[in-house]
């Protein structure tokens, strides 16, 4: 996937010029004014938001278990983050919600000290992210090597796929059949129906089938509580003193930097997929504000969800802020008024959609024999180490940091060659 974009960039020098232009001068479909003037584009962006919201639900619920909080808390946080970042974020069409990497960081603190420390930790993390963006430190992302980016993408594809295996690997013919039917619908229906996203068709048709035929199988409702309604503002239940600070600051720092790293890497990937620039400084500040809002309104922190972003950008063809705004609104409606309907969606169907996302995310070109043979061995090693570290820990931030550290230890001659390659393949996207 990344190779396709890189190849286009190298083949068309003018494309790099287009990618470095400000948003206002780009004649693309990502501008809100253009979308609002076109009914077809508006419908496309809205439907992209619908399938994105549906793809968010099972992952957000499962992450809440990791973090040790009520599923409703994570769902509400995702609503707040999705709506806030659709306005405040620097990367249109990128989906931000309560993410697994952040849940992994919050989990140990919650299990050891209790959920009452989430609010001050999230507010502190949001403040760090705002400061990071205000100081212009987001531009450091340009120094991440392309081999690390490729490793990040490949590891993500592997993690997304294996997270779906428990939902379709079954002795039940019905579950396996639903999974296979989902794959067929998502892959084949676009040849005949282009106006409606095929994942949405798969979800509606197969959910109706299981409900009307009375089939009993794992559904979204089995993953966690689906009670309707909204929580109120979060109350501060711990004193603001040095003891509280000593408990929350390690967690807050981890939330801040894991969230920033994953969001900015995802923004960089979407830049390449859509051939448009983004504002990394604005994204950092927006993420901090969104996390503070999510914390104050009964939720936990989050960051960009790259799997759901791929659903929005690649499957739904979302390009503007309207797609993520629609995702936030649809998720809000599902969590409140339509929680019982949402609970009936079969997990095997969502697993099929996310399995295709995983396959589309993985950079297959990077492991082709011709590519491996032609690339410097150091770059291949860095890519493989990034993948191994990420998959073994389940933490994208650790994998990326490991790859960057390994690249820093390489001989200067190899690094100079790599930097020359990166300059040819990576657009100037920072603002």
CSV table of C-alpha atoms in Angstrom, one decimal:
chain,number,residue,atom,x,y,z
A,1,UNK,CA,0.0,0.0,0.0
A,2,UNK,CA,2.7,2.4,1.0
A,3,UNK,CA,4.9,1.3,-1.9
A,4,UNK,CA,2.1,2.2,-4.3
A,5,UNK,CA,2.0,5.8,-3.0
A,6,UNK,CA,5.8,6.0,-2.9
A,7,UNK,CA,6.1,4.7,-6.5
A,8,UNK,CA,3.5,7.3,-7.7
A,9,UNK,CA,5.5,10.0,-5.9
A,10,UNK,CA,8.8,9.0,-7.5
A,11,UNK,CA,7.2,8.6,-10.9
A,12,UNK,CA,5.5,12.0,-10.8
A,13,UNK,CA,7.7,14.8,-9.4
A,14,UNK,CA,4.8,17.2,-9.6
A,15,UNK,CA,2.9,15.1,-7.1
A,16,UNK,CA,5.4,16.0,-4.3
A,17,UNK,CA,4.7,19.6,-5.0
A,18,UNK,CA,1.0,19.1,-4.7
A,19,UNK,CA,1.5,17.2,-1.4
A,20,UNK,CA,3.4,20.1,0.0
A,21,UNK,CA,0.7,22.7,-0.7
A,22,UNK,CA,-1.6,24.1,2.0
A,23,UNK,CA,-5.1,22.6,2.4
A,24,UNK,CA,-6.8,25.7,0.9
A,25,UNK,CA,-4.9,25.3,-2.5
A,26,UNK,CA,-5.6,21.6,-2.9
A,27,UNK,CA,-8.4,20.7,-5.4
A,28,UNK,CA,-9.4,17.6,-3.5
A,29,UNK,CA,-12.6,16.2,-2.0
A,30,UNK,CA,-11.4,16.7,1.6
A,31,UNK,CA,-12.7,20.3,1.8
A,32,UNK,CA,-15.9,20.7,3.7
A,33,UNK,CA,-17.3,23.3,1.3
A,34,UNK,CA,-16.8,21.0,-1.6
A,35,UNK,CA,-18.5,18.1,0.1
A,36,UNK,CA,-21.5,20.2,1.2
A,37,UNK,CA,-22.1,21.4,-2.3
A,38,UNK,CA,-22.1,17.8,-3.7
A,39,UNK,CA,-24.9,15.5,-2.5
A,40,UNK,CA,-23.0,12.4,-3.8
A,41,UNK,CA,-19.9,13.4,-1.8
A,42,UNK,CA,-21.9,14.2,1.3
A,43,UNK,CA,-23.6,10.8,1.1
A,44,UNK,CA,-20.3,9.0,0.6
A,45,UNK,CA,-18.7,10.8,3.6
A,46,UNK,CA,-21.7,10.1,5.8
A,47,UNK,CA,-21.8,6.4,4.9
A,48,UNK,CA,-18.1,6.1,5.5
A,49,UNK,CA,-18.8,7.5,9.0
A,50,UNK,CA,-21.5,4.9,9.6
A,51,UNK,CA,-19.3,1.9,8.9
A,52,UNK,CA,-16.4,3.5,10.8
A,53,UNK,CA,-18.7,3.8,13.9
A,54,UNK,CA,-19.7,0.2,13.6
A,55,UNK,CA,-16.1,-0.9,13.3
A,56,UNK,CA,-15.2,1.1,16.4
A,57,UNK,CA,-17.6,-0.6,18.8
A,58,UNK,CA,-16.1,-4.1,19.4
A,59,UNK,CA,-12.5,-2.8,19.7
A,60,UNK,CA,-13.5,0.0,22.1
A,61,UNK,CA,-15.4,-2.4,24.3
A,62,UNK,CA,-12.6,-5.0,24.3
A,63,UNK,CA,-10.1,-2.2,25.2
A,64,UNK,CA,-12.2,-1.2,28.2
A,65,UNK,CA,-11.7,-4.6,29.7
A,66,UNK,CA,-7.9,-4.1,29.3
A,67,UNK,CA,-8.1,-0.7,31.0
A,68,UNK,CA,-10.3,-2.1,33.8
A,69,UNK,CA,-13.2,0.3,33.2
A,70,UNK,CA,-16.9,0.0,32.3
A,71,UNK,CA,-17.4,-0.5,28.5
A,72,UNK,CA,-19.8,2.5,28.5
A,73,UNK,CA,-16.9,4.7,29.8
A,74,UNK,CA,-14.8,3.8,26.7
A,75,UNK,CA,-17.7,4.2,24.3
A,76,UNK,CA,-18.5,7.7,25.6
A,77,UNK,CA,-14.8,8.6,25.5
A,78,UNK,CA,-14.8,7.5,21.8
A,79,UNK,CA,-17.8,9.7,21.0
A,80,UNK,CA,-16.2,12.7,22.6
A,81,UNK,CA,-12.8,12.2,21.0
A,82,UNK,CA,-14.3,11.5,17.5
A,83,UNK,CA,-16.4,14.6,17.6
A,84,UNK,CA,-13.7,16.8,19.1
A,85,UNK,CA,-10.9,15.7,16.7
A,86,UNK,CA,-13.2,16.0,13.7
A,87,UNK,CA,-13.2,19.7,14.4
A,88,UNK,CA,-9.9,20.3,16.2
A,89,UNK,CA,-7.6,17.7,14.6
A,90,UNK,CA,-5.0,18.4,12.0
A,91,UNK,CA,-5.7,15.3,9.8
A,92,UNK,CA,-9.2,15.2,8.1
A,93,UNK,CA,-10.7,11.7,7.9
A,94,UNK,CA,-8.5,10.3,10.7
A,95,UNK,CA,-10.5,8.4,13.4
A,96,UNK,CA,-9.6,9.1,17.0
A,97,UNK,CA,-11.1,7.0,19.9
A,98,UNK,CA,-10.3,5.1,23.1
A,99,UNK,CA,-7.4,3.0,21.8
A,100,UNK,CA,-5.8,-0.2,22.9
A,101,UNK,CA,-2.3,1.3,23.3
A,102,UNK,CA,-3.7,3.8,25.8
A,103,UNK,CA,-5.7,1.2,27.6
A,104,UNK,CA,-2.5,-0.9,28.1
A,105,UNK,CA,-0.9,2.2,29.8
A,106,UNK,CA,-3.9,3.0,32.0
A,107,UNK,CA,-4.7,-0.6,33.0
A,108,UNK,CA,-1.9,-1.1,35.5
A,109,UNK,CA,-2.6,2.2,37.3
A,110,UNK,CA,-6.3,1.4,37.5
A,111,UNK,CA,-5.7,-2.2,38.8
A,112,UNK,CA,-3.3,-0.9,41.5
A,113,UNK,CA,-4.8,2.3,42.6
A,114,UNK,CA,-8.4,2.5,41.3
A,115,UNK,CA,-10.5,4.2,38.6
A,116,UNK,CA,-10.6,7.5,40.6
A,117,UNK,CA,-7.1,8.3,39.4
A,118,UNK,CA,-8.0,8.2,35.7
A,119,UNK,CA,-9.4,11.8,35.6
A,120,UNK,CA,-6.3,13.6,36.9
A,121,UNK,CA,-4.0,11.3,34.8
A,122,UNK,CA,-5.9,12.0,31.6
A,123,UNK,CA,-6.0,15.8,32.3
A,124,UNK,CA,-2.3,15.8,32.9
A,125,UNK,CA,-1.6,13.8,29.7
A,126,UNK,CA,-3.8,16.2,27.7
A,127,UNK,CA,-1.9,19.1,29.0
A,128,UNK,CA,1.4,17.5,28.0
A,129,UNK,CA,0.1,16.9,24.5
A,130,UNK,CA,-1.1,20.5,24.1
A,131,UNK,CA,2.4,21.7,25.2
A,132,UNK,CA,4.1,19.3,22.8
A,133,UNK,CA,2.1,20.7,19.9
A,134,UNK,CA,2.4,24.3,21.0
A,135,UNK,CA,6.2,24.0,21.1
A,136,UNK,CA,6.2,22.7,17.6
A,137,UNK,CA,7.8,19.3,18.6
A,138,UNK,CA,5.4,17.4,16.3
A,139,UNK,CA,7.7,18.2,13.4
A,140,UNK,CA,10.2,15.6,14.8
A,141,UNK,CA,8.0,13.0,13.1
A,142,UNK,CA,9.7,13.8,9.8
A,143,UNK,CA,12.8,12.1,11.2
A,144,UNK,CA,11.2,8.7,11.5
A,145,UNK,CA,12.8,6.4,8.9
A,146,UNK,CA,10.7,4.8,6.2
A,147,UNK,CA,11.8,1.3,7.2
A,148,UNK,CA,10.3,2.0,10.7
A,149,UNK,CA,7.1,3.3,9.1
A,150,UNK,CA,6.9,0.1,7.0
A,151,UNK,CA,7.5,-2.0,10.1
A,152,UNK,CA,4.8,0.0,12.0
A,153,UNK,CA,2.3,-0.7,9.2
A,154,UNK,CA,3.1,-4.4,8.9
A,155,UNK,CA,2.9,-4.9,12.6
A,156,UNK,CA,-0.4,-3.2,12.8
A,157,UNK,CA,-1.8,-5.4,10.1
A,158,UNK,CA,-0.7,-8.5,12.0
A,159,UNK,CA,-2.1,-7.3,15.3
A,160,UNK,CA,-5.5,-6.3,13.7
A,161,UNK,CA,-5.8,-9.7,12.0
A,162,UNK,CA,-4.9,-11.9,15.0
A,163,UNK,CA,-7.3,-9.8,17.2
A,164,UNK,CA,-10.1,-11.1,15.0
A,165,UNK,CA,-9.2,-14.8,15.1
A,166,UNK,CA,-11.1,-15.6,18.3
A,167,UNK,CA,-14.2,-14.2,16.7
A,168,UNK,CA,-14.2,-16.5,13.6
A,169,UNK,CA,-12.0,-19.5,14.6
A,170,UNK,CA,-14.8,-21.8,15.7
A,171,UNK,CA,-16.3,-25.2,15.2
A,172,UNK,CA,-19.6,-23.6,14.5
A,173,UNK,CA,-20.3,-23.7,10.7
A,174,UNK,CA,-22.6,-20.7,11.1
A,175,UNK,CA,-19.8,-18.5,12.6
A,176,UNK,CA,-17.3,-19.6,9.9
A,177,UNK,CA,-20.0,-19.2,7.2
A,178,UNK,CA,-20.8,-15.6,8.3
A,179,UNK,CA,-17.1,-14.7,8.3
A,180,UNK,CA,-16.7,-16.1,4.8
A,181,UNK,CA,-19.9,-14.4,3.5
A,182,UNK,CA,-18.6,-11.1,5.0
A,183,UNK,CA,-15.4,-11.4,3.0
A,184,UNK,CA,-17.2,-12.2,-0.2
A,185,UNK,CA,-19.7,-9.3,0.2
A,186,UNK,CA,-17.0,-6.8,1.1
A,187,UNK,CA,-14.7,-7.9,-1.8
A,188,UNK,CA,-17.3,-8.6,-4.6
A,189,UNK,CA,-20.2,-6.2,-4.0
A,190,UNK,CA,-18.2,-3.1,-5.0
A,191,UNK,CA,-18.0,-4.4,-8.5
A,192,UNK,CA,-21.8,-4.0,-8.8
A,193,UNK,CA,-22.8,-1.5,-6.2
A,194,UNK,CA,-20.6,1.6,-5.7
A,195,UNK,CA,-22.9,4.0,-4.0
A,196,UNK,CA,-23.1,2.1,-0.7
A,197,UNK,CA,-20.0,0.9,1.2
A,198,UNK,CA,-19.9,-2.9,1.0
A,199,UNK,CA,-19.0,-3.3,4.7
A,200,UNK,CA,-22.3,-1.5,5.6
A,201,UNK,CA,-24.2,-3.9,3.3
A,202,UNK,CA,-22.5,-6.9,4.9
A,203,UNK,CA,-23.4,-5.7,8.4
A,204,UNK,CA,-27.0,-4.9,7.6
A,205,UNK,CA,-27.8,-8.0,5.5
A,206,UNK,CA,-26.1,-10.5,7.8
A,207,UNK,CA,-27.4,-9.0,11.0
A,208,UNK,CA,-30.9,-9.1,9.6
A,209,UNK,CA,-30.4,-12.8,8.6
A,210,UNK,CA,-29.2,-13.8,12.1
A,211,UNK,CA,-32.0,-11.9,13.8
A,212,UNK,CA,-34.9,-13.0,11.6
A,213,UNK,CA,-33.8,-16.7,11.6
A,214,UNK,CA,-33.3,-16.7,15.4
A,215,UNK,CA,-29.7,-17.8,15.3
A,216,UNK,CA,-27.8,-17.8,18.6
A,217,UNK,CA,-24.1,-16.8,18.2
A,218,UNK,CA,-21.7,-14.3,19.7
A,219,UNK,CA,-22.7,-10.7,19.1
A,220,UNK,CA,-21.5,-7.2,20.1
A,221,UNK,CA,-23.8,-7.3,23.1
A,222,UNK,CA,-21.8,-10.2,24.5
A,223,UNK,CA,-18.6,-8.0,24.6
A,224,UNK,CA,-19.9,-5.7,27.3
A,225,UNK,CA,-22.8,-3.7,28.7
A,226,UNK,CA,-25.0,-2.0,26.1
A,227,UNK,CA,-27.3,0.0,28.4
A,228,UNK,CA,-28.5,3.3,26.9
A,229,UNK,CA,-28.2,6.8,28.3
A,230,UNK,CA,-25.3,9.1,28.9
A,231,UNK,CA,-23.1,9.6,32.0
A,232,UNK,CA,-22.7,12.9,33.7
A,233,UNK,CA,-19.5,14.9,34.2
A,234,UNK,CA,-16.7,13.0,36.1
A,235,UNK,CA,-16.2,14.0,39.7
A,236,UNK,CA,-12.7,14.4,41.0
A,237,UNK,CA,-12.5,11.9,43.9
A,238,UNK,CA,-8.8,12.2,44.8
A,239,UNK,CA,-7.0,15.1,46.5
A,240,UNK,CA,-4.7,17.2,44.3
A,241,UNK,CA,-1.5,16.7,46.3
A,242,UNK,CA,2.0,15.3,45.9
A,243,UNK,CA,0.8,11.7,46.7
A,244,UNK,CA,-1.7,11.8,43.8
A,245,UNK,CA,1.0,13.4,41.5
A,246,UNK,CA,3.4,10.5,42.4
A,247,UNK,CA,0.7,8.0,41.3
A,248,UNK,CA,-0.4,9.6,38.1
A,249,UNK,CA,2.6,11.2,36.5
A,250,UNK,CA,4.2,8.0,35.1
A,251,UNK,CA,0.9,7.0,33.6
A,252,UNK,CA,0.2,10.5,32.3
A,253,UNK,CA,3.5,10.7,30.6
A,254,UNK,CA,3.0,7.3,29.0
A,255,UNK,CA,-0.6,8.2,27.9
A,256,UNK,CA,0.7,11.5,26.4
A,257,UNK,CA,3.6,10.1,24.4
A,258,UNK,CA,2.0,6.8,23.3
A,259,UNK,CA,-1.0,8.7,22.1
A,260,UNK,CA,1.1,11.3,20.3
A,261,UNK,CA,3.3,8.7,18.6
A,262,UNK,CA,0.4,6.6,17.4
A,263,UNK,CA,-1.7,9.6,16.2
A,264,UNK,CA,1.2,11.3,14.4
A,265,UNK,CA,2.3,8.0,12.7
A,266,UNK,CA,-1.3,7.4,11.6
A,267,UNK,CA,-1.6,10.9,10.3
A,268,UNK,CA,1.6,10.4,8.3
A,269,UNK,CA,0.3,7.2,6.9
A,270,UNK,CA,-3.1,8.8,5.9
A,271,UNK,CA,-1.1,11.7,4.3
A,272,UNK,CA,0.5,9.1,2.0
A,273,UNK,CA,-2.7,7.2,1.3
A,274,UNK,CA,-4.7,10.2,0.4
A,275,UNK,CA,-1.9,12.3,-1.1
A,276,UNK,CA,-2.8,15.3,1.0
A,277,UNK,CA,-0.9,17.1,3.8
A,278,UNK,CA,-1.9,17.4,7.5
A,279,UNK,CA,-1.1,19.8,10.4
A,280,UNK,CA,0.8,17.7,12.9
A,281,UNK,CA,1.0,20.6,15.3
A,282,UNK,CA,-2.7,21.1,15.2
A,283,UNK,CA,-3.3,17.4,15.6
A,284,UNK,CA,-1.1,17.3,18.8
A,285,UNK,CA,-3.0,20.2,20.4
A,286,UNK,CA,-6.4,18.9,19.3
A,287,UNK,CA,-5.6,15.5,20.8
A,288,UNK,CA,-4.7,17.1,24.1
A,289,UNK,CA,-7.9,19.1,24.2
A,290,UNK,CA,-10.0,16.1,23.1
A,291,UNK,CA,-8.5,13.9,25.8
A,292,UNK,CA,-9.2,16.5,28.5
A,293,UNK,CA,-12.8,16.7,27.3
A,294,UNK,CA,-13.1,12.9,27.3
A,295,UNK,CA,-11.7,12.7,30.8
A,296,UNK,CA,-14.1,15.4,32.1
A,297,UNK,CA,-17.1,13.6,30.6
A,298,UNK,CA,-16.7,10.2,32.1
A,299,UNK,CA,-14.2,8.7,29.7
A,300,UNK,CA,-10.6,7.7,29.3
A,301,UNK,CA,-7.9,9.0,27.0
A,302,UNK,CA,-7.4,7.9,23.4
A,303,UNK,CA,-5.5,8.4,20.2
A,304,UNK,CA,-5.8,7.7,16.5
A,305,UNK,CA,-7.3,4.2,15.7
A,306,UNK,CA,-5.4,3.2,12.6
A,307,UNK,CA,-7.6,0.2,11.8
A,308,UNK,CA,-10.8,2.2,11.8
A,309,UNK,CA,-9.0,5.0,10.0
A,310,UNK,CA,-8.3,2.6,7.2
A,311,UNK,CA,-11.9,1.5,7.2
A,312,UNK,CA,-12.9,5.2,6.8
A,313,UNK,CA,-10.3,6.1,4.2
A,314,UNK,CA,-9.9,3.0,2.2
A,315,UNK,CA,-13.3,1.2,2.5
A,316,UNK,CA,-15.6,4.1,3.0
A,317,UNK,CA,-13.5,6.5,0.8
A,318,UNK,CA,-13.9,9.2,3.5
A,319,UNK,CA,-11.7,12.2,2.9
A,320,UNK,CA,-13.1,15.1,4.9
A,321,UNK,CA,-14.0,16.0,8.5
A,322,UNK,CA,-17.6,15.2,7.7
A,323,UNK,CA,-16.8,11.5,7.7
A,324,UNK,CA,-15.4,11.5,11.3
A,325,UNK,CA,-18.1,13.9,12.5
A,326,UNK,CA,-20.7,11.5,11.1
A,327,UNK,CA,-18.9,8.6,12.8
A,328,UNK,CA,-19.1,10.4,16.2
A,329,UNK,CA,-22.8,11.2,15.8
A,330,UNK,CA,-23.6,7.7,14.6
A,331,UNK,CA,-21.7,6.2,17.5
A,332,UNK,CA,-23.5,8.5,19.9
A,333,UNK,CA,-26.9,7.4,18.6
A,334,UNK,CA,-25.9,3.7,18.7
A,335,UNK,CA,-24.6,4.0,22.3
A,336,UNK,CA,-27.8,5.8,23.5
A,337,UNK,CA,-31.0,5.3,21.5
A,338,UNK,CA,-30.0,2.2,19.4
A,339,UNK,CA,-27.9,0.3,21.9
A,340,UNK,CA,-30.2,-2.8,21.7
A,341,UNK,CA,-29.9,-2.8,17.9
A,342,UNK,CA,-26.1,-2.4,18.1
A,343,UNK,CA,-25.9,-5.3,20.5
A,344,UNK,CA,-27.3,-7.7,17.9
A,345,UNK,CA,-24.5,-7.3,15.3
A,346,UNK,CA,-22.7,-10.7,15.0
A,347,UNK,CA,-19.0,-10.5,16.0
A,348,UNK,CA,-18.1,-12.8,13.1
A,349,UNK,CA,-19.3,-10.1,10.6
A,350,UNK,CA,-17.2,-7.3,12.2
A,351,UNK,CA,-14.2,-9.7,12.3
A,352,UNK,CA,-14.5,-10.3,8.6
A,353,UNK,CA,-14.4,-6.6,7.9
A,354,UNK,CA,-11.4,-6.0,10.2
A,355,UNK,CA,-9.6,-9.0,8.6
A,356,UNK,CA,-9.8,-7.3,5.2
A,357,UNK,CA,-8.6,-4.1,6.9
A,358,UNK,CA,-5.6,-6.0,8.2
A,359,UNK,CA,-4.8,-7.4,4.8
A,360,UNK,CA,-5.1,-4.0,3.1
A,361,UNK,CA,-2.9,-2.4,5.9
A,362,UNK,CA,0.0,-4.8,5.5
A,363,UNK,CA,2.6,-3.7,3.0
A,364,UNK,CA,3.0,-6.9,1.0
A,365,UNK,CA,5.5,-5.3,-1.3
A,366,UNK,CA,8.0,-4.9,1.5
A,367,UNK,CA,8.3,-8.7,1.9
A,368,UNK,CA,8.5,-9.6,-1.8
A,369,UNK,CA,11.8,-11.3,-2.7
A,370,UNK,CA,12.7,-8.6,-5.2
A,371,UNK,CA,12.2,-5.9,-2.7
A,372,UNK,CA,14.1,-7.6,0.1
A,373,UNK,CA,17.0,-8.4,-2.3
A,374,UNK,CA,17.2,-4.8,-3.6
A,375,UNK,CA,16.9,-3.0,-0.2
A,376,UNK,CA,19.9,-2.5,2.1
A,377,UNK,CA,20.0,-5.3,4.7
A,378,UNK,CA,20.1,-2.8,7.5
A,379,UNK,CA,16.7,-1.4,6.4
A,380,UNK,CA,15.2,-4.8,6.3
A,381,UNK,CA,16.5,-5.7,9.7
A,382,UNK,CA,15.1,-2.4,11.2
A,383,UNK,CA,11.7,-3.2,9.6
A,384,UNK,CA,11.7,-6.7,11.0
A,385,UNK,CA,12.8,-5.6,14.5
A,386,UNK,CA,10.0,-3.0,14.5
A,387,UNK,CA,7.5,-5.7,13.6
A,388,UNK,CA,8.8,-8.2,16.1
A,389,UNK,CA,8.9,-5.7,19.0
A,390,UNK,CA,5.4,-4.4,18.2
A,391,UNK,CA,3.8,-7.8,17.8
A,392,UNK,CA,5.6,-9.4,20.9
A,393,UNK,CA,4.6,-6.5,23.2
A,394,UNK,CA,1.3,-5.5,21.6
A,395,UNK,CA,2.4,-1.9,21.8
A,396,UNK,CA,3.0,0.1,18.7
A,397,UNK,CA,5.0,2.8,20.5
A,398,UNK,CA,7.5,0.3,21.8
A,399,UNK,CA,8.0,-1.2,18.4
A,400,UNK,CA,8.5,2.2,16.7
A,401,UNK,CA,10.9,3.4,19.4
A,402,UNK,CA,12.9,0.1,19.1
A,403,UNK,CA,13.2,0.6,15.3
A,404,UNK,CA,14.3,4.2,15.7
A,405,UNK,CA,16.9,3.3,18.3
A,406,UNK,CA,18.3,0.5,16.1
A,407,UNK,CA,18.4,2.9,13.1
A,408,UNK,CA,20.4,5.4,15.3
A,409,UNK,CA,23.0,2.6,16.1
A,410,UNK,CA,23.6,1.8,12.4
A,411,UNK,CA,26.8,3.0,10.7
A,412,UNK,CA,26.7,6.6,9.4
A,413,UNK,CA,27.2,5.4,5.8
A,414,UNK,CA,24.1,3.2,5.9
A,415,UNK,CA,22.1,6.0,7.6
A,416,UNK,CA,23.1,8.5,4.9
A,417,UNK,CA,21.9,6.2,2.2
A,418,UNK,CA,18.6,5.6,4.0
A,419,UNK,CA,18.0,9.3,4.5
A,420,UNK,CA,18.5,9.8,0.8
A,421,UNK,CA,16.0,7.1,0.0
A,422,UNK,CA,13.5,8.6,2.5
A,423,UNK,CA,13.8,12.1,1.0
A,424,UNK,CA,12.8,10.6,-2.4
A,425,UNK,CA,9.9,8.7,-1.0
A,426,UNK,CA,8.4,10.9,1.7
A,427,UNK,CA,6.5,14.1,0.9
A,428,UNK,CA,7.0,17.3,2.8
A,429,UNK,CA,3.9,17.2,4.9
A,430,UNK,CA,4.7,19.2,8.0
A,431,UNK,CA,3.2,22.5,8.9
